[in-house]
Amino acid sequence: MATRKNERQQHKGGPARKRSKKQARTRFEGSTEEVLEVDVNTLLHEHLALDDAEPGAERTTTVTTSTTTATKATAHPPPLPPVLPPPMTEIEVTISRLSSTGDGLGFDPGSKQVYVVPFTAPGDRVVAKIVRHVAGQGYAQTDFVRVVQRSALRDDSGIQCRYFQTCSGCQFQMLAYGTQLAHKKTIIERAYRHFSGLAADRVPAVQDTTGSPLQYGYRTKLTPHFDRPAGGRRRPKSDGGPEPAGPVFTHVPPIGFMRKGSRKTIDIEDCPIGTEAVRAGLKRERARVAATIGQYQRGATLLVRETTTRIATDADADADAGAIQPGDEEADDGRSGAAAAEDADADATVVIRERHADHVLEKRCVTDANARATEYVDGYAFTNSAGTFFQNNNSILPVFTQYMRAHALPPAPPPAPAPAPATRPPIRYLIDAYCGSGLFTITLSSLFAASTGIDIASASIAAAMLNARRNAIANATFLHADAAALFRSVRHPPDQTVVVIDPPRKGCDQSFLSQLARYAPRRILYVSCNVHTQARDVGFFINELVGRGRPWSAADDDDDDDARLGAGRREGEAEGDAGAKDEIDQRDLGGDDYYYELESLKGFDFFPQTSHVEASRMRMRMRRWLLLLLLLLVMLMLMLLLLLLMLLLLLLMLLLLMLLLLMLLLMLLLMLALLVPLVRLVTIVVW
């Protein structure tokens, strides 16, 4: 669902219309069309290189003289450009591979064109309908029609949604889950190969992607929508006056998600990747909209989000699990079950109960964006506004946070035969630079003497402070900081600090990365919901900011028109990706001219059945021994300079002494010159 915006732009000419606006931009933005173009070009180059390498291939030579240009062919004139089939034509193509966007890519040798076909697996022979040719890019967008010959990777028995191959939300229901995880590993590998700018020997081998415990029924938030009535217009920006009257709905419109390759909404009454509470809430919201559709004059986006109340086990908890009436239990935060239910939704009637050893979790559905929603992660409770961002797969969050705790600090060095003197202080502090409601600040706090969360969104800071108090975290503090000076209020020594960054899909802007490079923490953990912008940021950080010795200056904050920290993504961000985490640790500067090195890369699958992968473990380790060596060299140079100054002073003193001796000698000569006439005069007088 979260990918529908990018997908409808692909198929309806969005990139073509936007390209002129982006021509002046040179920074890769990690959009779907940019990633797809790279995958298409890679496939084209592979096939064209094979064509050129075929034995007996004819070569065409161009001969230029002072007045004419002639073309000389060894056998026949160069072929004319292939004639491409027009849009709406059905073609048959074999899928070579999956793109990083989740679509299949098939190369047609006759037209030397790549066809992008959704809902396909490598090896499938399919019929597809051409939607449009992307001018100058060598590929065409198509709609999937049917499978002619199935590949060994395709298993349609695993499809659990009747709208799969129509809805734009899922791409991989026909693939075994192991195949999905393997493909998501290749997405991370391609991202760092094509978008980081790092040499291959600087990128570690990508680890296997960690799967989600739930492959269906995992998503805790859905945002279905319906379109405005026929003849209606998009809502203008509010000018404070009353809304003009417009067309009204004469029937209930489709309520659901975008059709793949279209701007049209299709009616979807159930979504199997949603949790049980969310699916029940979706049915209730659809019924509510149908009953009140006459009150709407335009389309709307609905919110369906799960919230959880934790109740201590008592005699009543032995009742049968299932649908119960809320309000009978005592919540663990001291509020009554009725108060918790009111926060969730006053008309909530379905409650899903999960039994645990010492407590029961009651799950309800929230439909009010301003209501409070609570998630429990590894024993910690996180509460924020239902409309704000929080990870949408709580089944994998405990696995993810435990992994973060296990790798937040550097691995212990191997035991030495003799005790070595300590050269560096231990890591004692954590900075969570995009803290949101405090997920990492709180779950990692037990590892550090102090844990500091920073965000530019005041609402996020307020939620994080509330969550820290609720979880009795005494060593966590939160700062509402300005994006232009994010680390100004931080007092932690950089050499004893780990920085966690979890930016929005657009990644980190260059202003933030410049500030991070100037702060120079001991270790960096980069969690990303868009591995392509993560690769871009890591490459820029290592190559440009610290690798080539580029000095930071205040002017760097103005290098990018969009140079603002995107910590506020939490509100209204299209949440579609699972995460890639990079670990970047301080290491010594090597002879290959860089300060930080990429220690590890690992993906976590937050969104099974989709093409999204969260690059979620990356430590950047900063190399230090050469930095110390450089400092030592600087000190030696200073000492040499001082020695030279001392030698110069000594030479000056010798010169002064020689001048004094010369002056004394001159005085003696002068005295002798005066004494001789005086002696003669005295002699004359005496005689």
XYZ file of C-alpha atoms in Angstrom, residues 63-667:
605
model
C 35.362 7.571 -41.896
C 35.630 11.350 -41.675
C 37.426 13.547 -44.255
C 37.782 17.318 -44.519
C 34.592 17.608 -46.571
C 32.527 14.452 -46.162
C 31.562 11.812 -43.657
C 30.941 8.323 -44.999
C 29.882 5.087 -43.328
C 31.673 1.906 -44.303
C 30.096 -1.431 -43.437
C 31.831 -4.734 -43.720
C 28.693 -6.515 -44.946
C 25.594 -4.326 -44.994
C 24.465 -0.882 -43.795
C 23.677 -0.420 -40.104
C 20.214 -1.647 -39.129
C 17.442 0.818 -38.612
C 16.211 1.398 -35.048
C 13.780 -1.357 -34.034
C 10.102 -0.597 -34.294
C 8.570 -0.756 -30.830
C 5.094 -2.195 -30.344
C 2.562 0.538 -29.536
C 0.941 0.911 -26.085
C -1.883 -1.520 -25.244
C -0.150 -4.200 -27.342
C 0.281 -7.573 -25.666
C 3.768 -9.037 -25.883
C 5.333 -12.280 -24.653
C 8.581 -12.029 -22.714
C 10.771 -14.136 -20.424
C 11.679 -12.563 -17.076
C 15.425 -12.412 -16.500
C 15.515 -11.051 -12.954
C 13.685 -9.026 -10.342
C 14.425 -5.343 -10.036
C 15.058 -3.684 -6.685
C 11.569 -2.195 -6.989
C 9.997 -5.665 -7.005
C 9.021 -5.814 -10.691
C 10.269 -8.410 -13.136
C 12.634 -7.364 -15.947
C 12.565 -9.114 -19.315
C 14.825 -8.339 -22.278
C 13.489 -8.626 -25.833
C 16.379 -9.315 -28.273
C 14.380 -8.150 -31.281
C 13.596 -4.660 -30.046
C 16.575 -4.532 -27.651
C 14.098 -3.255 -25.108
C 13.553 -4.150 -21.443
C 9.984 -4.752 -20.330
C 9.072 -4.093 -16.693
C 6.412 -6.618 -15.682
C 4.954 -6.662 -12.142
C 3.994 -9.828 -10.211
C 6.504 -12.045 -12.010
C 9.364 -14.311 -10.957
C 12.717 -14.904 -12.676
C 12.236 -17.568 -15.349
C 8.546 -16.863 -15.910
C 7.376 -16.676 -19.519
C 4.492 -14.204 -19.407
C 2.135 -12.156 -21.502
C 2.169 -8.474 -20.626
C 0.337 -5.424 -21.964
C 2.479 -2.391 -22.765
C 1.364 0.725 -20.864
C 3.995 3.171 -22.078
C 7.520 3.356 -23.441
C 9.852 5.470 -21.323
C 11.523 7.736 -23.854
C 15.302 7.490 -24.001
C 15.552 4.943 -21.192
C 15.311 1.683 -23.166
C 12.397 0.171 -21.261
C 8.625 0.030 -21.190
C 6.159 -0.235 -18.312
C 3.640 -3.043 -18.705
C 0.683 -4.638 -16.966
C 0.798 -8.316 -16.070
C -1.733 -10.376 -18.098
C -1.005 -14.067 -17.540
C 1.726 -16.673 -17.140
C 2.550 -18.781 -20.197
C 5.221 -20.917 -18.541
C 5.903 -20.885 -14.809
C 9.411 -20.749 -13.423
C 10.591 -23.059 -10.654
C 10.479 -20.091 -8.254
C 6.799 -19.387 -8.776
C 4.238 -20.956 -6.412
C 0.785 -19.448 -6.738
C -0.527 -21.689 -3.955
C 1.083 -19.292 -1.479
C -1.092 -16.364 -2.583
C -3.483 -15.445 0.241
C -5.075 -12.261 -1.115
C -7.754 -12.250 -3.792
C -6.531 -8.827 -4.949
C -2.916 -9.857 -5.482
C -1.787 -9.014 -9.036
C -4.304 -6.144 -8.984
C -3.549 -4.176 -5.792
C -0.242 -2.299 -5.738
C 0.553 -3.197 -2.119
C 2.252 -6.617 -2.371
C 4.636 -7.891 -5.033
C 5.890 -11.287 -3.817
C 3.025 -13.465 -2.603
C 3.812 -15.972 -5.366
C 7.392 -16.423 -4.064
C 8.487 -18.684 -1.212
C 9.584 -16.653 1.789
C 13.181 -17.847 1.541
C 13.287 -16.575 -2.046
C 11.963 -13.194 -0.904
C 14.706 -12.912 1.750
C 17.413 -13.881 -0.745
C 16.203 -11.222 -3.176
C 16.175 -8.561 -0.464
C 19.801 -9.358 0.250
C 20.607 -8.644 -3.406
C 18.741 -5.316 -3.156
C 21.218 -4.191 -0.485
C 24.165 -5.464 -2.528
C 23.003 -3.575 -5.632
C 22.355 -0.416 -3.637
C 25.935 -0.247 -2.369
C 27.343 -1.278 -5.758
C 25.505 1.411 -7.705
C 24.807 4.281 -5.308
C 27.508 4.418 -2.613
C 30.504 5.297 -4.785
C 32.625 3.082 -2.492
C 35.241 0.739 -3.893
C 34.243 -2.917 -3.683
C 36.905 -3.669 -1.070
C 35.403 -1.035 1.240
C 31.974 -2.681 1.317
C 31.712 -5.807 3.496
C 29.764 -8.846 2.389
C 26.053 -8.323 3.040
C 24.736 -10.707 5.678
C 21.609 -12.791 5.179
C 18.346 -10.927 5.681
C 16.572 -11.646 8.966
C 12.998 -12.698 8.302
C 9.838 -11.585 10.035
C 8.292 -14.065 12.505
C 4.963 -13.334 10.798
C 4.688 -13.270 7.001
C 0.962 -12.408 7.077
C -1.091 -10.695 9.752
C 1.843 -8.525 10.821
C 0.974 -4.980 9.782
C -0.308 -2.813 12.651
C -1.370 0.127 10.508
C -3.296 0.530 7.251
C -4.415 3.717 5.520
C -7.136 2.872 2.983
C -8.754 5.709 1.086
C -11.534 6.587 -1.317
C -11.570 9.094 -4.176
C -13.609 12.275 -4.491
C -17.017 12.061 -6.192
C -17.307 12.354 -9.948
C -16.946 15.990 -11.003
C -15.281 16.957 -7.747
C -12.026 18.863 -7.582
C -9.022 18.473 -5.364
C -9.392 20.406 -2.152
C -7.699 23.819 -2.448
C -5.479 25.192 0.267
C -7.657 26.497 3.049
C -8.140 30.251 3.074
C -10.031 30.206 6.348
C -13.433 30.568 4.716
C -16.209 28.026 4.325
C -15.716 25.199 1.884
C -17.507 25.729 -1.423
C -20.317 23.341 -2.162
C -19.494 20.651 -4.683
C -20.662 17.318 -6.012
C -21.834 14.785 -3.472
C -21.587 11.007 -3.460
C -24.580 9.230 -4.929
C -23.245 5.802 -3.952
C -20.487 4.319 -1.812
C -17.184 4.635 -3.723
C -14.472 1.946 -3.744
C -12.615 2.040 -0.406
C -9.183 0.480 -0.523
C -5.859 0.956 -2.258
C -4.455 1.852 -5.662
C -4.647 -0.518 -8.579
C -1.153 -1.453 -9.775
C -0.072 0.854 -12.581
C -3.068 3.131 -12.205
C -4.396 6.079 -10.226
C -7.648 4.229 -9.706
C -8.685 3.008 -6.258
C -9.998 -0.528 -6.055
C -12.443 -1.697 -3.398
C -10.673 -3.942 -0.865
C -12.713 -5.190 2.052
C -9.905 -7.158 3.711
C -6.090 -7.135 3.750
C -4.390 -10.340 4.968
C -1.104 -8.658 5.865
C -2.931 -6.611 8.539
C -3.181 -7.852 12.123
C -6.433 -9.339 13.347
C -7.358 -6.115 15.144
C -6.554 -4.003 12.084
C -8.598 -6.227 9.785
C -11.571 -5.972 12.164
C -11.096 -2.182 12.290
C -11.004 -1.999 8.488
C -14.389 -3.691 8.250
C -15.826 -1.312 10.859
C -14.436 1.784 9.121
C -15.799 0.686 5.764
C -19.246 0.264 7.328
C -19.012 3.674 8.998
C -18.072 5.424 5.745
C -20.859 3.633 3.872
C -23.367 4.811 6.495
C -22.182 8.443 6.402
C -21.082 8.839 2.784
C -23.569 11.640 2.231
C -21.540 13.843 4.571
C -18.465 13.738 2.294
C -17.812 16.090 -0.617
C -14.302 14.895 -1.367
C -12.155 11.802 -0.959
C -10.527 10.872 2.312
C -7.768 8.706 3.757
C -8.792 6.524 6.675
C -6.606 5.446 9.593
C -6.744 1.909 10.938
C -4.076 1.318 13.603
C -3.630 -1.271 16.314
C -3.152 -0.273 19.954
C -2.342 -2.569 22.869
C -3.255 -2.571 26.551
C -1.216 -4.737 28.910
C -3.111 -6.238 31.841
C -1.588 -8.125 34.740
C -2.720 -11.728 35.002
C -5.498 -12.333 37.556
C -8.435 -14.652 37.981
C -10.367 -12.946 35.208
C -7.503 -13.572 32.775
C -8.402 -17.248 32.770
C -11.506 -16.473 30.740
C -11.620 -17.680 27.196
C -9.651 -15.562 24.723
C -11.557 -13.875 21.951
C -13.892 -10.921 21.511
C -14.618 -9.187 24.843
C -15.986 -5.873 25.962
C -13.241 -3.353 26.878
C -13.144 -1.611 30.219
C -13.076 -4.490 32.718
C -9.355 -4.685 33.511
C -6.652 -2.545 35.046
C -3.951 -1.353 32.636
C -0.300 -1.507 33.687
C 0.123 2.275 33.532
C -2.339 2.795 36.359
C -5.294 3.779 34.173
C -8.404 1.686 34.126
C -9.109 -0.562 31.171
C -12.026 1.733 30.340
C -9.712 4.745 30.077
C -7.334 2.818 27.859
C -10.205 1.736 25.662
C -11.442 5.302 25.401
C -8.011 6.382 24.185
C -8.166 3.652 21.571
C -11.629 4.309 20.220
C -14.940 4.880 21.952
C -16.858 2.578 19.625
C -14.308 -0.250 19.650
C -16.142 -3.515 20.183
C -13.642 -6.147 19.056
C -10.714 -6.837 21.365
C -8.077 -9.445 20.516
C -6.591 -11.036 23.614
C -3.111 -12.623 23.713
C -2.064 -14.679 26.739
C 1.442 -14.544 28.193
C 2.967 -15.983 31.354
C 2.319 -12.995 33.624
C 0.104 -10.713 31.582
C -2.508 -10.449 28.873
C -2.269 -8.143 25.867
C -5.538 -6.678 24.619
C -5.373 -5.375 21.057
C -7.911 -2.914 19.700
C -8.148 -0.728 16.639
C -7.668 3.059 16.619
C -9.302 5.139 13.893
C -8.762 8.642 15.313
C -5.377 10.112 14.327
C -5.268 12.147 17.560
C -5.991 9.211 19.864
C -3.145 7.509 21.688
C -1.790 4.186 20.472
C 0.537 1.945 22.477
C 3.007 -0.706 21.352
C 5.018 -3.074 23.575
C 8.541 -3.875 22.393
C 10.734 -6.192 24.432
C 8.947 -5.242 27.629
C 9.050 -1.485 26.920
C 5.847 0.471 26.293
C 5.724 3.150 23.582
C 2.765 5.509 23.347
C 2.247 8.227 20.755
C -0.453 9.739 18.605
C -2.076 7.169 16.367
C -1.446 9.280 13.264
C 2.315 9.593 13.823
C 5.012 7.205 12.677
C 5.925 3.995 14.460
C 7.230 0.763 12.982
C 4.316 -1.220 11.540
C 5.514 -4.771 12.217
C 5.742 -5.380 15.937
C 6.447 -9.095 15.441
C 10.010 -8.374 14.259
C 10.712 -5.407 16.551
C 11.922 -7.513 19.529
C 14.314 -9.404 17.231
C 15.478 -6.110 15.751
C 16.033 -4.268 19.055
C 17.825 -7.264 20.577
C 20.141 -7.299 17.585
C 20.757 -3.571 18.005
C 21.672 -4.089 21.660
C 24.026 -6.941 20.768
C 25.910 -4.839 18.209
C 25.688 -1.279 19.519
C 29.130 -1.594 21.116
C 32.309 -2.760 19.347
C 33.083 -6.477 19.561
C 35.408 -7.420 22.380
C 39.049 -7.762 21.230
C 40.575 -11.257 21.304
C 42.450 -12.110 24.524
C 46.079 -11.055 24.422
C 48.921 -13.185 25.892
C 49.972 -10.239 28.041
C 47.731 -7.454 29.343
C 47.919 -4.495 26.999
C 47.630 -0.955 28.308
C 44.288 0.710 27.653
C 44.615 3.125 24.769
C 41.038 4.415 24.484
C 38.292 5.129 26.992
C 35.225 2.866 26.933
C 32.050 3.896 25.105
C 29.636 5.342 27.667
C 27.126 7.475 25.755
C 24.419 7.120 23.122
C 22.976 9.773 20.810
C 19.787 8.897 18.916
C 19.789 11.599 16.254
C 16.337 10.901 14.780
C 14.777 9.688 18.000
C 11.054 10.044 17.212
C 9.156 8.660 20.207
C 12.346 7.170 21.664
C 12.513 3.594 20.339
C 16.320 3.306 20.274
C 17.008 5.845 23.006
C 14.969 3.743 25.430
C 15.668 0.176 24.281
C 19.454 0.760 24.193
C 19.650 2.871 27.360
C 20.748 -0.017 29.601
C 24.071 -0.227 27.723
C 25.137 3.354 28.407
C 25.709 5.764 31.260
C 23.604 8.340 29.417
C 21.255 8.036 26.445
C 20.233 11.199 24.563
C 17.509 11.457 21.941
C 17.434 14.424 19.540
C 14.665 15.429 17.168
C 13.443 18.602 15.492
C 9.776 17.675 16.023
C 8.513 18.912 19.391
C 5.634 16.414 19.384
C 8.114 13.549 19.019
C 10.200 14.844 21.915
C 7.100 15.122 24.111
C 6.119 11.519 23.291
C 9.678 10.291 23.921
C 9.841 11.979 27.329
C 6.492 10.418 28.271
C 7.731 6.982 27.178
C 10.955 7.340 29.178
C 8.981 8.191 32.331
C 6.514 5.373 31.746
C 9.378 2.872 31.363
C 11.305 4.320 34.355
C 14.386 5.102 32.246
C 16.435 7.433 34.454
C 19.455 7.917 32.186
C 17.540 9.045 29.059
C 17.213 12.694 28.117
C 15.643 14.281 25.047
C 16.507 17.488 23.221
C 14.406 19.508 20.804
C 17.196 20.750 18.562
C 17.417 22.989 15.528
C 18.410 21.117 12.383
C 21.197 23.585 11.573
C 22.958 22.930 14.900
C 21.879 19.469 15.919
C 24.912 18.593 18.073
C 25.397 22.021 19.630
C 23.760 21.008 22.913
C 25.519 17.639 23.154
C 28.193 17.438 25.835
C 29.213 13.790 25.417
C 32.862 13.237 24.430
C 32.796 12.027 20.808
C 35.395 9.343 21.463
C 33.069 7.749 24.042
C 29.843 8.084 22.044
C 27.765 5.927 19.699
C 25.399 7.749 17.335
C 22.268 6.005 16.013
C 20.597 7.545 12.962
C 17.251 6.383 11.579
C 16.258 9.021 9.002
C 13.166 9.152 6.779
C 13.097 7.589 3.315
C 14.848 10.567 1.734
C 17.878 9.858 3.930
C 20.172 12.349 5.632
C 20.794 15.739 4.080
C 24.320 16.972 3.582
C 24.014 19.494 6.395
C 23.371 16.741 8.939
C 26.171 14.546 7.573
C 28.563 17.500 7.760
C 27.619 18.075 11.392
C 28.077 14.368 12.101
C 31.523 14.394 10.500
C 32.539 17.418 12.540
C 31.316 15.784 15.751
C 33.231 12.566 14.766
C 31.656 9.980 17.086
C 33.416 6.760 17.928
C 30.782 4.617 16.257
C 27.720 5.114 14.024
C 24.723 2.806 13.576
C 22.676 3.782 10.526
C 19.172 2.277 10.316
C 17.323 3.007 7.091
C 13.961 2.317 5.508
C 15.516 3.104 2.091
C 18.759 1.243 1.508
C 19.455 3.257 -1.652
C 19.614 6.630 0.122
C 21.510 4.921 2.933
C 24.166 3.782 0.450
C 24.326 7.315 -0.976
C 24.756 8.848 2.492
C 27.398 6.374 3.639
C 29.410 6.897 0.459
C 29.194 10.666 0.787
C 30.164 10.505 4.458
C 33.176 8.251 3.902
C 34.382 9.541 0.535
C 33.608 13.237 0.617
C 33.466 14.419 4.219
C 36.133 12.387 5.977
C 37.802 10.314 3.278
C 39.326 13.125 1.254
C 39.994 15.438 4.146
C 37.345 17.879 2.963
C 37.037 20.527 5.699
C 33.620 21.295 7.087
C 32.445 24.878 7.082
C 29.230 26.663 7.875
C 28.698 27.102 4.151
C 28.107 23.347 3.933
C 24.741 23.877 5.575
C 23.582 25.742 2.486
C 24.902 23.338 -0.137
C 21.518 21.699 -0.660
C 18.206 23.429 -1.107
C 16.679 20.641 0.969
C 19.377 20.762 3.651
C 17.106 20.156 6.602
C 17.072 17.190 8.930
C 14.043 15.099 8.109
C 13.385 13.825 11.618
C 9.843 15.007 11.268
C 9.113 12.197 8.782
C 7.303 10.498 11.554
C 4.231 12.509 10.585
C 2.674 11.420 7.320
C 5.740 9.523 6.059
C 4.987 6.813 3.537
C 6.045 3.839 5.589
C 6.879 1.126 3.179
C 10.312 -0.199 3.835
C 11.832 -2.532 6.228
C 15.306 -1.627 7.309
C 18.986 -1.929 6.520
C 21.307 -1.272 9.382
C 24.881 -0.285 8.764
C 27.547 -0.249 11.381
C 30.257 2.342 11.022
C 32.902 2.365 13.703
C 35.903 4.548 14.388
C 39.032 2.845 13.184
C 42.465 4.096 12.424
C 43.038 5.889 9.177
C 44.473 3.511 6.636
C 46.871 4.274 3.843
C 43.903 4.283 1.469
C 42.891 7.707 2.769
C 39.741 7.368 4.796
C 38.821 7.755 8.426
C 35.744 5.561 8.764
C 35.178 2.066 7.485
C 31.967 0.168 6.908
C 31.986 -2.762 9.303
C 28.833 -4.709 8.451
C 25.572 -4.678 6.498
C 22.430 -6.612 7.297
C 18.805 -6.468 6.218
C 15.654 -7.003 8.272
C 12.383 -7.845 6.561
C 9.799 -5.591 8.190
C 7.374 -6.003 5.279
C 7.043 -9.569 3.941
C 5.329 -10.025 0.569
C 6.629 -6.613 -0.552
C 9.879 -5.489 -2.188
C 10.929 -3.360 0.791
C 13.944 -4.205 2.915
C 15.309 -2.310 5.890
C 19.074 -2.044 5.855
C 19.404 -2.363 9.508
C 22.850 -3.002 10.659
C 25.721 -0.850 9.723
C 28.532 0.123 12.020
C 30.923 2.684 10.673
C 34.156 2.236 12.522
C 36.550 5.133 12.511
C 40.181 4.240 12.018
C 42.279 6.032 14.651
C 45.864 4.797 14.705
C 46.857 6.745 11.623
C 45.051 9.755 13.035
C 47.279 9.440 16.089
C 50.229 8.983 13.770
C 49.267 12.148 11.932
C 49.012 13.970 15.246
C 52.428 12.609 16.175
C 53.823 13.813 12.863
C 52.320 17.222 13.468
C 53.908 17.286 16.908
C 57.259 16.269 15.421
C 56.936 19.008 12.826
C 56.199 21.505 15.572
C 59.212 20.274 17.516
C 61.378 20.597 14.410
C 60.015 24.060 13.885
C 60.865 24.978 17.460
C 64.331 23.514 16.998
C 64.803 25.584 13.863
C 63.672 28.655 15.733
C 66.151 27.879 18.486
C 68.903 27.451 15.919
C 67.965 30.755 14.361
C 68.069 32.402 17.760
C 71.472 30.866 18.400
C 72.695 32.125 15.049
C 71.376 35.566 15.879
C 73.164 35.457 19.215
C 76.400 34.440 17.499
C 75.979 37.282 15.053
C 75.425 39.712 17.896
C 78.507 38.377 19.697
C 80.574 38.768 16.541
C 79.288 42.309 16.165
C 80.288 43.069 19.750
C 83.764 41.643 19.198
C 84.066 43.616 16.017
C 83.021 46.779 17.834
C 85.601 46.087 20.566
C 88.263 45.530 17.956
C 87.343 48.771 16.249
C 87.477 50.601 19.555
